[in-house]
């Protein structure tokens, strides 16, 4: 049973914690081996807002939905009025704006780093259009991920491509409004399998810093080699004041995009701990965008999102139970066992009853998953969307 102080710490943590959902997490996505069509899956931008709105209604902590320009803004900047209507109708605001610089045929040999200057120009223009969409939707963050890279040794001038990225990101930064940020996401491989131009945190940090003061680094938890210490990367980015946000998901092998905390919840706890320990030490709230980036091929997409949000709350609340003073003292005295057990005790604490109390105090359902299953929402949208989803192709080739 948690004592009153601990319950207060959980309540205070939940008051501040917000996490952004990805529109594409509600759509029929798959792997290169095909996709299993779900009749209830969202296809239109409106349906993605409706589903995200449902998760926010049930949890109260995901007020924004990330948009992917090519998938959610079919008319580009002319889609913004319609999107504003969806936002007010379904009670979730547009969040980070993701340009798509990997899908079009022109990007076969890259986007910002394509040897063909007209393709680089095209990629920059799409990024500027995405920044304008963000401005019109009052979205603060432009979230940039690049598939750019190569598949075979000797086929790319890596230094030259780095220069092209510096140019492209600098010109993108110039197009930002003073209140906007651009987040540079790194990824070690896939779809490129020899080199990826922005492959790790160091490359993303150097490019973001060179671009300008409103550029930060985005950490997608799935974009690391298995043995990498992600919370150390997070600590360095915090120390450099270059941590802009996260794409949370989980994985056993590579960029598996599985449900957050489903494989290694202690990993996420260690990340949240480093952030809160830094906030305690600096008595300054870190300006971080917590976001989800997952694709659910087998689980029900809305249920997987509710699982994600509730596990995120649990792990964030557990990290809030770490007594930073005692930990700092144990670290200084090199009392290894004491220091480690302070984290393990917090992680082992069952915070679910306190979280249910907090939800109750907010007029939110104590158990969002049960509330969702009793809501009839899934049955309703399955009927409405089944016909259209039945035409959805499932094969890769
Ligand atoms: C790339 C990535 C990126 C998104 C995409 C959907 O792997 O993590 O953040 O644009 O997934
Ligand atoms: Mn991502």
Short mmCIF file of C-alpha atoms in Angstrom, two decimals, residues 19-305:
data_model
loop_
_atom_site.label_atom_id
_atom_site.label_comp_id
_atom_site.label_asym_id
_atom_site.label_seq_id
_atom_site.Cartn_x
_atom_site.Cartn_y
_atom_site.Cartn_z
CA UNK A 19 1.51 12.02 -24.55
CA UNK A 20 0.76 12.57 -28.27
CA UNK A 21 -0.76 9.82 -30.41
CA UNK A 22 0.25 9.12 -34.06
CA UNK A 23 -2.58 9.34 -36.63
CA UNK A 24 -0.92 6.48 -38.52
CA UNK A 25 -1.26 4.21 -35.49
CA UNK A 26 -5.01 3.96 -36.16
CA UNK A 27 -4.65 3.02 -39.85
CA UNK A 28 -4.17 -0.36 -41.53
CA UNK A 29 -0.37 -0.57 -41.63
CA UNK A 30 1.63 -3.75 -42.06
CA UNK A 31 5.05 -5.14 -42.69
CA UNK A 32 6.67 -5.96 -46.01
CA UNK A 33 5.11 -9.37 -45.63
CA UNK A 34 1.65 -7.90 -45.84
CA UNK A 35 -0.91 -6.27 -43.60
CA UNK A 36 -3.91 -7.82 -41.83
CA UNK A 37 -6.90 -5.59 -42.53
CA UNK A 38 -8.99 -4.54 -39.54
CA UNK A 39 -12.59 -3.55 -40.45
CA UNK A 40 -12.51 -0.84 -37.75
CA UNK A 41 -9.23 0.71 -38.90
CA UNK A 42 -9.18 4.42 -39.74
CA UNK A 43 -8.61 5.44 -43.33
CA UNK A 44 -9.63 9.10 -43.47
CA UNK A 45 -8.07 11.90 -41.43
CA UNK A 46 -11.45 12.44 -39.79
CA UNK A 47 -11.57 8.82 -38.62
CA UNK A 48 -8.03 9.15 -37.19
CA UNK A 49 -9.16 12.24 -35.22
CA UNK A 50 -12.27 10.38 -34.08
CA UNK A 51 -10.22 7.41 -32.76
CA UNK A 52 -7.60 9.65 -31.13
CA UNK A 53 -10.49 11.62 -29.60
CA UNK A 54 -11.86 8.38 -28.13
CA UNK A 55 -8.54 7.56 -26.45
CA UNK A 56 -8.28 11.11 -25.07
CA UNK A 57 -11.88 10.98 -23.83
CA UNK A 58 -11.11 7.76 -21.89
CA UNK A 59 -7.65 8.68 -20.56
CA UNK A 60 -7.63 12.52 -20.46
CA UNK A 61 -3.90 12.72 -21.24
CA UNK A 62 -3.45 12.65 -25.03
CA UNK A 63 -4.89 16.00 -26.24
CA UNK A 64 -2.92 16.08 -29.52
CA UNK A 65 -2.52 13.81 -32.54
CA UNK A 66 0.60 13.79 -34.71
CA UNK A 67 -0.08 14.18 -38.44
CA UNK A 68 1.85 12.83 -41.41
CA UNK A 69 1.44 15.33 -44.24
CA UNK A 70 1.03 12.98 -47.21
CA UNK A 71 -1.23 10.60 -45.27
CA UNK A 72 -3.38 13.17 -43.42
CA UNK A 73 -3.30 16.38 -45.50
CA UNK A 74 -4.42 15.23 -48.98
CA UNK A 75 -4.72 18.87 -50.15
CA UNK A 76 -1.56 20.02 -48.39
CA UNK A 77 -1.98 23.51 -46.87
CA UNK A 78 -5.57 23.54 -48.17
CA UNK A 79 -6.41 20.69 -45.79
CA UNK A 80 -5.88 22.84 -42.68
CA UNK A 81 -9.42 24.27 -42.37
CA UNK A 82 -10.96 20.80 -42.54
CA UNK A 83 -8.46 19.54 -39.96
CA UNK A 84 -9.38 22.40 -37.62
CA UNK A 85 -13.01 21.25 -37.87
CA UNK A 86 -12.04 17.67 -37.02
CA UNK A 87 -10.03 18.94 -34.05
CA UNK A 88 -13.00 20.82 -32.57
CA UNK A 89 -15.46 17.97 -33.41
CA UNK A 90 -13.38 15.23 -31.75
CA UNK A 91 -11.66 17.22 -28.98
CA UNK A 92 -8.03 16.58 -29.94
CA UNK A 93 -5.73 19.23 -31.45
CA UNK A 94 -3.28 18.70 -34.32
CA UNK A 95 0.15 17.96 -32.85
CA UNK A 96 3.54 17.54 -34.47
CA UNK A 97 3.61 17.79 -38.25
CA UNK A 98 5.62 15.10 -40.09
CA UNK A 99 6.71 15.88 -43.65
CA UNK A 100 6.99 12.72 -45.80
CA UNK A 101 10.32 12.63 -47.59
CA UNK A 102 10.51 8.85 -48.13
CA UNK A 103 7.42 7.67 -50.02
CA UNK A 104 7.58 9.36 -53.45
CA UNK A 105 9.45 7.73 -56.35
CA UNK A 106 11.69 10.82 -56.65
CA UNK A 107 13.25 9.98 -53.29
CA UNK A 108 14.78 6.67 -54.51
CA UNK A 109 18.31 8.06 -54.03
CA UNK A 110 17.37 10.36 -51.17
CA UNK A 111 15.62 13.60 -50.40
CA UNK A 112 17.77 16.31 -48.74
CA UNK A 113 20.85 14.29 -49.74
CA UNK A 114 19.81 13.31 -53.27
CA UNK A 115 22.64 13.98 -55.78
CA UNK A 116 19.98 15.53 -58.05
CA UNK A 117 19.56 19.19 -56.90
CA UNK A 118 15.99 19.38 -58.26
CA UNK A 119 14.99 16.54 -55.92
CA UNK A 120 16.73 18.29 -53.00
CA UNK A 121 14.80 21.43 -53.94
CA UNK A 122 11.54 19.46 -54.08
CA UNK A 123 12.20 17.96 -50.63
CA UNK A 124 12.96 21.39 -49.16
CA UNK A 125 9.76 22.81 -50.66
CA UNK A 126 7.69 19.97 -49.11
CA UNK A 127 9.31 20.70 -45.75
CA UNK A 128 8.50 24.43 -46.08
CA UNK A 129 4.90 23.55 -47.01
CA UNK A 130 4.75 21.33 -43.91
CA UNK A 131 6.05 24.21 -41.77
CA UNK A 132 3.27 26.40 -43.24
CA UNK A 133 0.69 23.68 -42.43
CA UNK A 134 2.01 23.63 -38.85
CA UNK A 135 1.75 27.43 -38.68
CA UNK A 136 -1.88 27.37 -39.85
CA UNK A 137 -2.74 24.56 -37.40
CA UNK A 138 -0.86 26.31 -34.56
CA UNK A 139 1.31 23.18 -34.24
CA UNK A 140 4.65 23.91 -32.60
CA UNK A 141 6.75 20.96 -33.77
CA UNK A 142 7.85 19.89 -37.25
CA UNK A 143 9.12 16.35 -36.86
CA UNK A 144 11.71 15.38 -39.48
CA UNK A 145 12.73 11.81 -40.28
CA UNK A 146 14.79 10.98 -43.37
CA UNK A 147 15.09 7.52 -44.95
CA UNK A 148 18.13 8.85 -46.87
CA UNK A 149 21.13 6.52 -47.12
CA UNK A 150 22.59 3.78 -49.32
CA UNK A 151 22.59 0.00 -49.64
CA UNK A 152 26.07 -0.71 -50.94
CA UNK A 153 29.64 0.44 -50.07
CA UNK A 154 31.07 3.06 -52.39
CA UNK A 155 27.72 4.10 -53.86
CA UNK A 156 27.37 7.33 -51.80
CA UNK A 157 29.65 10.27 -50.93
CA UNK A 158 28.78 10.37 -47.24
CA UNK A 159 30.60 13.68 -46.56
CA UNK A 160 28.95 15.41 -49.54
CA UNK A 161 25.50 14.15 -48.39
CA UNK A 162 26.22 15.51 -44.89
CA UNK A 163 26.81 18.96 -46.45
CA UNK A 164 23.53 18.74 -48.38
CA UNK A 165 21.74 17.89 -45.13
CA UNK A 166 23.36 20.86 -43.39
CA UNK A 167 22.06 23.11 -46.23
CA UNK A 168 18.58 21.59 -46.27
CA UNK A 169 18.13 21.77 -42.50
CA UNK A 170 19.50 25.33 -42.35
CA UNK A 171 17.00 26.48 -45.01
CA UNK A 172 14.21 24.61 -43.22
CA UNK A 173 15.12 26.32 -39.93
CA UNK A 174 14.99 29.72 -41.66
CA UNK A 175 11.34 29.01 -42.58
CA UNK A 176 10.29 28.44 -38.94
CA UNK A 177 8.24 30.98 -36.97
CA UNK A 178 9.89 32.07 -33.68
CA UNK A 179 7.61 29.76 -31.62
CA UNK A 180 8.15 26.69 -33.79
CA UNK A 181 10.70 23.88 -33.36
CA UNK A 182 12.08 21.31 -35.76
CA UNK A 183 12.88 17.87 -34.34
CA UNK A 184 15.56 15.81 -36.09
CA UNK A 185 14.94 12.06 -35.75
CA UNK A 186 17.83 9.61 -36.24
CA UNK A 187 17.68 5.93 -37.22
CA UNK A 188 20.62 3.52 -37.71
CA UNK A 189 19.14 1.54 -40.63
CA UNK A 190 15.94 0.64 -42.64
CA UNK A 191 15.04 1.26 -45.31
CA UNK A 192 18.74 1.89 -46.09
CA UNK A 193 20.90 -1.08 -45.20
CA UNK A 194 24.51 0.09 -45.76
CA UNK A 195 24.54 3.69 -44.41
CA UNK A 196 21.81 6.04 -43.20
CA UNK A 197 22.69 9.74 -43.39
CA UNK A 198 21.28 10.59 -39.94
CA UNK A 199 22.11 7.31 -38.21
CA UNK A 200 22.60 8.22 -34.55
CA UNK A 201 22.14 10.83 -31.83
CA UNK A 202 25.51 12.47 -32.47
CA UNK A 203 24.82 13.08 -36.15
CA UNK A 204 21.34 14.38 -35.35
CA UNK A 205 22.74 16.68 -32.63
CA UNK A 206 25.46 18.15 -34.87
CA UNK A 207 23.00 18.72 -37.74
CA UNK A 208 20.33 20.21 -35.45
CA UNK A 209 22.84 22.51 -33.77
CA UNK A 210 24.19 23.63 -37.16
CA UNK A 211 20.63 24.30 -38.40
CA UNK A 212 19.78 26.76 -35.61
CA UNK A 213 18.54 27.28 -32.03
CA UNK A 214 15.01 26.00 -32.70
CA UNK A 215 16.25 22.60 -33.84
CA UNK A 216 16.36 19.72 -31.35
CA UNK A 217 16.86 15.94 -31.45
CA UNK A 218 13.99 13.40 -31.44
CA UNK A 219 14.68 10.02 -29.82
CA UNK A 220 12.65 7.14 -31.28
CA UNK A 221 13.22 4.31 -28.79
CA UNK A 222 13.13 1.78 -31.65
CA UNK A 223 16.00 3.47 -33.49
CA UNK A 224 18.91 1.99 -31.51
CA UNK A 225 21.10 -1.08 -31.70
CA UNK A 226 20.06 -3.63 -29.07
CA UNK A 227 23.11 -3.01 -26.84
CA UNK A 228 22.86 0.80 -26.85
CA UNK A 229 22.22 2.58 -23.54
CA UNK A 230 19.30 4.82 -24.58
CA UNK A 231 18.96 6.59 -21.20
CA UNK A 232 22.63 7.62 -21.42
CA UNK A 233 21.91 9.19 -24.83
CA UNK A 234 18.90 10.91 -23.25
CA UNK A 235 21.10 12.23 -20.39
CA UNK A 236 23.66 13.63 -22.82
CA UNK A 237 20.96 15.31 -24.93
CA UNK A 238 19.48 16.81 -21.74
CA UNK A 239 22.91 17.99 -20.66
CA UNK A 240 23.39 19.61 -24.10
CA UNK A 241 19.85 21.08 -23.94
CA UNK A 242 19.20 19.36 -27.28
CA UNK A 243 16.47 16.87 -26.30
CA UNK A 244 13.26 17.84 -28.14
CA UNK A 245 11.08 14.76 -27.88
CA UNK A 246 10.43 11.05 -28.04
CA UNK A 247 8.72 8.52 -30.27
CA UNK A 248 7.89 5.75 -27.82
CA UNK A 249 7.36 2.13 -28.84
CA UNK A 250 8.97 -1.19 -27.91
CA UNK A 251 11.00 -3.84 -29.69
CA UNK A 252 12.79 -7.18 -29.25
CA UNK A 253 14.99 -6.90 -32.31
CA UNK A 254 14.91 -3.76 -34.51
CA UNK A 255 12.40 -0.96 -35.24
CA UNK A 256 9.53 -3.30 -34.42
CA UNK A 257 7.15 -0.45 -33.40
CA UNK A 258 5.42 -2.65 -30.80
CA UNK A 259 3.35 -1.41 -27.88
CA UNK A 260 5.32 0.73 -25.42
CA UNK A 261 6.54 -1.23 -22.37
CA UNK A 262 5.44 -4.56 -23.86
CA UNK A 263 8.99 -5.98 -24.01
CA UNK A 264 11.17 -3.87 -21.66
CA UNK A 265 9.16 -1.54 -19.37
CA UNK A 266 12.26 -0.96 -17.19
CA UNK A 267 13.88 0.68 -20.27
CA UNK A 268 11.18 3.35 -20.40
CA UNK A 269 11.34 3.74 -16.59
CA UNK A 270 15.10 4.40 -16.79
CA UNK A 271 14.48 7.05 -19.49
CA UNK A 272 11.79 8.79 -17.42
CA UNK A 273 14.07 8.59 -14.37
CA UNK A 274 16.96 10.37 -16.12
CA UNK A 275 14.57 13.14 -17.18
CA UNK A 276 13.06 13.62 -13.72
CA UNK A 277 16.48 13.43 -12.03
CA UNK A 278 17.69 16.18 -14.39
CA UNK A 279 14.57 18.26 -13.67
CA UNK A 280 15.18 17.82 -9.91
CA UNK A 281 18.85 18.80 -10.26
CA UNK A 282 18.13 21.84 -12.46
CA UNK A 283 14.75 22.64 -10.78
CA UNK A 284 13.66 23.22 -14.38
CA UNK A 285 10.95 21.33 -16.30
CA UNK A 286 12.49 19.79 -19.42
CA UNK A 287 10.72 21.00 -22.59
CA UNK A 288 10.07 17.54 -24.08
CA UNK A 289 7.37 16.34 -26.49
CA UNK A 290 6.31 12.84 -25.40
CA UNK A 291 4.87 11.09 -28.48
CA UNK A 292 3.98 7.55 -29.55
CA UNK A 293 5.13 6.04 -32.85
CA UNK A 294 3.76 2.53 -33.28
CA UNK A 295 2.03 0.41 -35.88
CA UNK A 296 -0.29 -2.30 -34.70
CA UNK A 297 -0.58 -5.15 -37.21
CA UNK A 298 -2.24 -7.75 -34.98
CA UNK A 299 -3.73 -5.94 -31.93
CA UNK A 300 -6.85 -3.81 -32.16
CA UNK A 301 -5.42 -0.38 -32.93
CA UNK A 302 -7.43 1.65 -30.39
CA UNK A 303 -6.95 -0.92 -27.62
CA UNK A 304 -3.20 -0.93 -28.31
CA UNK A 305 -3.19 2.87 -27.97
#
